[in-house]
Short mmCIF file of C-alpha atoms and ligand atoms in Angstrom, two decimals:
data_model
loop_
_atom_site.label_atom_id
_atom_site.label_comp_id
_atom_site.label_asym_id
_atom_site.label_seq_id
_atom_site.Cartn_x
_atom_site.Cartn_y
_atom_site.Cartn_z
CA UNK A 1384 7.05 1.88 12.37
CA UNK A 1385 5.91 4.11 9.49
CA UNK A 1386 2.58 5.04 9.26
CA UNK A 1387 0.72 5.20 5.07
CA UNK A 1388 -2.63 7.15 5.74
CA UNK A 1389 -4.85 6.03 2.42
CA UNK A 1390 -6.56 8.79 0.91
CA UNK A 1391 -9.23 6.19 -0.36
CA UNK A 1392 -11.04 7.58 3.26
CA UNK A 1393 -10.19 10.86 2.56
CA UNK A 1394 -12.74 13.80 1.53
CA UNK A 1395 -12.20 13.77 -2.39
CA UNK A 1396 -13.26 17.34 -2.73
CA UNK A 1397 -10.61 18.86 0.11
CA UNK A 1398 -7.94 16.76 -0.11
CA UNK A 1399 -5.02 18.78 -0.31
CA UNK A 1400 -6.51 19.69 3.53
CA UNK A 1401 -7.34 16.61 4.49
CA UNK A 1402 -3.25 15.57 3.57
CA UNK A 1403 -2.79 18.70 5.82
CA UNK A 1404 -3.97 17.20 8.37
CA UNK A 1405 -2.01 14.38 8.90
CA UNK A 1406 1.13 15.62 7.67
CA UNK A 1407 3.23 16.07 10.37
CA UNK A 1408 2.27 12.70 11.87
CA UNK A 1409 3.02 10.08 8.69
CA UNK A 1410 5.62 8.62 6.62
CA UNK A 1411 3.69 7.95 3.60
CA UNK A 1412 0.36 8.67 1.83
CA UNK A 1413 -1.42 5.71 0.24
CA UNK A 1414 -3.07 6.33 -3.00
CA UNK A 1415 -5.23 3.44 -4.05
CA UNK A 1416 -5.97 3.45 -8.03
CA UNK A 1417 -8.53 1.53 -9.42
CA UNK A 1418 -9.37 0.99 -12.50
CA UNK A 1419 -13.46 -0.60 -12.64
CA UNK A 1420 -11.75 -3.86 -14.17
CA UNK A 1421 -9.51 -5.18 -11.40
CA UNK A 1422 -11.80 -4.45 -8.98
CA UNK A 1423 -14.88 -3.06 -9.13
CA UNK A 1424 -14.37 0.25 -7.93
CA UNK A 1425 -13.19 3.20 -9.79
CA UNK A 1426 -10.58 6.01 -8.32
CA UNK A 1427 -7.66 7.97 -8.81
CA UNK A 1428 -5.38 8.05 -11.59
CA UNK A 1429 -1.95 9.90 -12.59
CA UNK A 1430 -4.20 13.13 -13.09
CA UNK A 1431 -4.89 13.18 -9.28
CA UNK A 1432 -1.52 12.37 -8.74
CA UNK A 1433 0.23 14.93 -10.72
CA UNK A 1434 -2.94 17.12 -8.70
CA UNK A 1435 -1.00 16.18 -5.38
CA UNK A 1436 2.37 16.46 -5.82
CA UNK A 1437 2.48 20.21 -5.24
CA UNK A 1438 0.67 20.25 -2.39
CA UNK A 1439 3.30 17.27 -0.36
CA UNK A 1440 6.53 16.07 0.06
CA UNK A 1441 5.09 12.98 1.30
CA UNK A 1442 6.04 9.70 -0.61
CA UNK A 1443 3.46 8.79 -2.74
CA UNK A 1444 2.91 5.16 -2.52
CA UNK A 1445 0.55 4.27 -5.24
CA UNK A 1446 -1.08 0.61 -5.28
CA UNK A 1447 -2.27 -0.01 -8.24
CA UNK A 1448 -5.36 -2.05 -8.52
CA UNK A 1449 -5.78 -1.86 -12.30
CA UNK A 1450 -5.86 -5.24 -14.87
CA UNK A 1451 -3.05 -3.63 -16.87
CA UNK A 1452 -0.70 -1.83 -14.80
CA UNK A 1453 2.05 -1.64 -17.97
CA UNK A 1454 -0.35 1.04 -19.44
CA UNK A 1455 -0.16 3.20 -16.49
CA UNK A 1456 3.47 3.04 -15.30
CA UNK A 1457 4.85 5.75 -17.19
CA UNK A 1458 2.10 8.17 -16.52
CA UNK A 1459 2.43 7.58 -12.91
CA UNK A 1460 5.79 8.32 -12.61
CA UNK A 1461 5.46 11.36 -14.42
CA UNK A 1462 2.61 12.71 -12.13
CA UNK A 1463 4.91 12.08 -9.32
CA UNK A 1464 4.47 8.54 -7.84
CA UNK A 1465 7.51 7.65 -5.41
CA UNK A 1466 6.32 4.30 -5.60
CA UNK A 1467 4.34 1.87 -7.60
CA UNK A 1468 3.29 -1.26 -6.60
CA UNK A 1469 1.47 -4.16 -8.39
CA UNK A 1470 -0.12 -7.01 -7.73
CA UNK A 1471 0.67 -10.18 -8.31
CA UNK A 1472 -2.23 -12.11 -9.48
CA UNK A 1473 -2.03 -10.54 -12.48
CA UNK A 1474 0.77 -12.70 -14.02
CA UNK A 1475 4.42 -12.74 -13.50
CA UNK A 1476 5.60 -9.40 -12.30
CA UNK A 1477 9.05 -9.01 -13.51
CA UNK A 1478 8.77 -7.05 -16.64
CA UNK A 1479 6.67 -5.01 -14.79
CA UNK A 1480 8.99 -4.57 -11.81
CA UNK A 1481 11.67 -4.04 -14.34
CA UNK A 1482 9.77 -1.34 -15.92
CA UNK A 1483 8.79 0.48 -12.34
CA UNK A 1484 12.64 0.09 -11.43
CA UNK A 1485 13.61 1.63 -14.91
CA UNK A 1486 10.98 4.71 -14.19
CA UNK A 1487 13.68 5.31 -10.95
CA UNK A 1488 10.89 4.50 -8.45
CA UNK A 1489 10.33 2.12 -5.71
CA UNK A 1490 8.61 -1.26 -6.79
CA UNK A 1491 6.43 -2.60 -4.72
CA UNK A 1492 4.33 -6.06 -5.27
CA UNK A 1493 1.21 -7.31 -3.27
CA UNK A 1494 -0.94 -10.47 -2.84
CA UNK A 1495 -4.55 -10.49 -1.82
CA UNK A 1496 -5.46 -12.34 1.31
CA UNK A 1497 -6.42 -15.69 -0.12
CA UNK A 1498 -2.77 -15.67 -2.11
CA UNK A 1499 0.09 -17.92 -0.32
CA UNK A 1500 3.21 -16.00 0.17
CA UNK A 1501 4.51 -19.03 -2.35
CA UNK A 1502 3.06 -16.75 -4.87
CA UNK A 1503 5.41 -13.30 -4.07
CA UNK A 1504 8.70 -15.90 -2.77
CA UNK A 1505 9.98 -15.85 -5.74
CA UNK A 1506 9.90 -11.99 -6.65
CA UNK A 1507 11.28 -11.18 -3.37
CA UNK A 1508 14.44 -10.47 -4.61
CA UNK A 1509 13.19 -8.00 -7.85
CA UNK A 1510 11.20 -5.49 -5.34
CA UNK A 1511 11.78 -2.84 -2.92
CA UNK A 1512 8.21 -3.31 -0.61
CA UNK A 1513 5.64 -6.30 -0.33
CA UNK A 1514 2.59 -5.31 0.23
CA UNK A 1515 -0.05 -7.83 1.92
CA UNK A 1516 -3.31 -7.30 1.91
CA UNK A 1517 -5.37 -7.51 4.68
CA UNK A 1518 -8.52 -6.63 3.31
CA UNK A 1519 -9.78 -7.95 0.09
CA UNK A 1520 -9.02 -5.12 -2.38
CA UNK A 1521 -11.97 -2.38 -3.71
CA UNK A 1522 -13.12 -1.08 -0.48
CA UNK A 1523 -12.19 0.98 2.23
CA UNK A 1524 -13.72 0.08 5.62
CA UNK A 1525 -13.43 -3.79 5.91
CA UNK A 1526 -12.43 -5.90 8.86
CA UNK A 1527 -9.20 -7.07 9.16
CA UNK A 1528 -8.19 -10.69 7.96
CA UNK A 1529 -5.94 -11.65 10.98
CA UNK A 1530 -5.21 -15.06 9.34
CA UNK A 1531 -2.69 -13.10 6.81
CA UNK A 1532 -0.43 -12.23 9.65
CA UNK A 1533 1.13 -16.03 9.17
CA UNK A 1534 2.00 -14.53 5.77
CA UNK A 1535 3.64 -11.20 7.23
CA UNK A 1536 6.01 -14.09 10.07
CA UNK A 1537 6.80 -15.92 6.95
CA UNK A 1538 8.02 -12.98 4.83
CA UNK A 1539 9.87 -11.37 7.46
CA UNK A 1540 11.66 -14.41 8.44
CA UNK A 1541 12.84 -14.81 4.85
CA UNK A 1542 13.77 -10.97 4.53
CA UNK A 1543 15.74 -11.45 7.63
CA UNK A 1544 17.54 -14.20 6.74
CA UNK A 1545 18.45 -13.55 3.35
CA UNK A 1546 19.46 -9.62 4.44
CA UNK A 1547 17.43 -8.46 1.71
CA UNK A 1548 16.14 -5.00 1.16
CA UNK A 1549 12.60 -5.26 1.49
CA UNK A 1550 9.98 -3.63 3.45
CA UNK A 1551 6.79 -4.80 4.90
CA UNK A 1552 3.36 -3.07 4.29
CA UNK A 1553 -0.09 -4.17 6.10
CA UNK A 1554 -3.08 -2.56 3.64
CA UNK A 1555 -6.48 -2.90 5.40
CA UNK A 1556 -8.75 -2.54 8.43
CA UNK A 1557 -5.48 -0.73 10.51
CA UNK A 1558 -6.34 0.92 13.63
CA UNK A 1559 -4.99 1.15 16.73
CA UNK A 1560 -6.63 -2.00 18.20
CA UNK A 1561 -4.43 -4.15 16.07
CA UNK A 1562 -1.12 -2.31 15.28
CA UNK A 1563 0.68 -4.01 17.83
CA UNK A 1564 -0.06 -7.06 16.35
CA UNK A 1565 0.48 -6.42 13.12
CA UNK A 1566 3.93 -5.00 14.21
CA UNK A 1567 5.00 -7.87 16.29
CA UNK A 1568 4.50 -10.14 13.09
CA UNK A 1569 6.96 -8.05 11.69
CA UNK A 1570 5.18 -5.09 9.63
CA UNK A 1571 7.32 -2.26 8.49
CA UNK A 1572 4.76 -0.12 7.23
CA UNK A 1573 0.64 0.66 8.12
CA UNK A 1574 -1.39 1.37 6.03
CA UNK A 1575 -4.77 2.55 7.17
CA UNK A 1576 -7.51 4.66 5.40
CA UNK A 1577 -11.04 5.19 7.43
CA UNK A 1578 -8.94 4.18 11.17
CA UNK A 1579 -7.17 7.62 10.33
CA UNK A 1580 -8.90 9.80 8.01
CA UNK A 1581 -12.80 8.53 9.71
CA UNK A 1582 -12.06 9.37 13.02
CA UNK A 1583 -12.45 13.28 14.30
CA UNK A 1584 -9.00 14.24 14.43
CA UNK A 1585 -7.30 12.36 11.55
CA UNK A 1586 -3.56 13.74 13.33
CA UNK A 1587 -4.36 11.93 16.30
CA UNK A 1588 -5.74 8.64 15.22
CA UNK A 1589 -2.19 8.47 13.34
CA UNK A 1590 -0.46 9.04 16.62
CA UNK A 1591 -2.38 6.79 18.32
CA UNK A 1592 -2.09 3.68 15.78
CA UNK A 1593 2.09 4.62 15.70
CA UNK A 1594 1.83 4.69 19.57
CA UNK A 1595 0.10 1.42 19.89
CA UNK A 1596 2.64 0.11 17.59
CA UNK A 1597 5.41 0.73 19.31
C1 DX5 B 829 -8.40 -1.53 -0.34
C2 DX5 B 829 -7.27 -0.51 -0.29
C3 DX5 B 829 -6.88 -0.07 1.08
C4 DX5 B 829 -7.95 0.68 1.82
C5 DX5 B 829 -7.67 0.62 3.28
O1 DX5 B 829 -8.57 -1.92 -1.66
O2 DX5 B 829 -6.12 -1.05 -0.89
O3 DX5 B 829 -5.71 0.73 1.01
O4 DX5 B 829 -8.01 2.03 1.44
O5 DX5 B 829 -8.74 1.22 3.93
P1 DX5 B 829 -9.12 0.84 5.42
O6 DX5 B 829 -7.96 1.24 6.27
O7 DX5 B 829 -10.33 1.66 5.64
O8 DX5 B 829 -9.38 -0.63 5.45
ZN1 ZN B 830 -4.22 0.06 -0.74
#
């Protein structure tokens, strides 16, 4: 299991510490951009990101909650994204997918919790990393939708199938209580913002929710 710690929970004003932190205990950091539009709340963009890069080695898996992702691709990748990943009911993804895969990075697509996996089938083939959503998206902090682990079973039955290249990533109300479920559905990847970076010791809460998925 690899663990994404989102900076979304993270102190804004010490975050090259707070990534310090939880370092030696993650896979991924999860850098959730916003755009006011999308979603109503407003967060990091490629200057934050080019801000980072010095200070990790960590992938930077940047979900991009924004109403016009093509704007912001480039940029991205040039601040140092690893990954970019869009969302899917904005329209059909493939020139965007084409455009992340032309930028060299990973492409990633997600679907909000109310979206049938119908929706991403198709693309399935075109991306590196689905990304389900477990939450609705804007806020850290939520409770997690357990109903969208049917979606994570169906995905992972078709990636298995089909031998295709895809990862799985869970984005929302993560902790340690329900890792284990969200693993045995078939998860690849947790994501999880305040169960890591709101609890005392950021390190261990990471151990803990890769321990409880195991
Ligand atoms: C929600 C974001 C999530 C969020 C997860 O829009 O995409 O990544 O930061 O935060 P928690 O783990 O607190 O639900
Ligand atoms: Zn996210």
């Amino acid at each position: 299991m690899k663990i994404a710690p989102s900076i979304l929970a993270a102190d804004f004003a010490n975050l090259a510490s707070d990534i310090a932190r939880v370092a030696g205990e993650v896979d991924l950091l999860h850098v959730d951009c916003m755009d006011g539009h999308y979603v109503p709340n407003l967060t990091i963009g490629p200057p934050v990101v080019a801000a980072l890069r010095p200070h990790t080695e960590l992938f930077l898996d940047c979900h991009l909650m924004v109403d016009n992702p093509g704007r912001l691709l480039g940029a991205f990748a040039e601040a140092g994204a690893d990954g970019l990943t869009v969302h899917v009911e904005l329209g059909d993804p493939r020139p965007l997918l084409s455009e992340i895969a032309s930028l060299g990075v990973r492409r990633g697509l997600a679907f909000e919790p109310e979206t049938p996996f119908d929706a991403v089938e198709p693309f399935l083939g075109d991306i590196d990393l689905l990304l389900v959503m477990s939450v609705h998206t804007g806020y850290g902090g939520q409770a997690f939708i357990p109903e969208v682990l049917d979606k994570v079973r169906a995905a992972r039955k078709l990636i298995d199938a089909e031998g295709m290249a895809v990862e799985i990533e869970i984005d929302g109300g993560i902790k340690a209580d329900n890792a284990a479920v969200a693993a045995a559905a078939g998860v690849d990847i947790l994501v999880s913002g305040t169960g890591i970076f709101g609890a005392d010791d950021p390190g261990a809460a990471a151990r803990a929710i890769r321990a409880a998925a195991s």
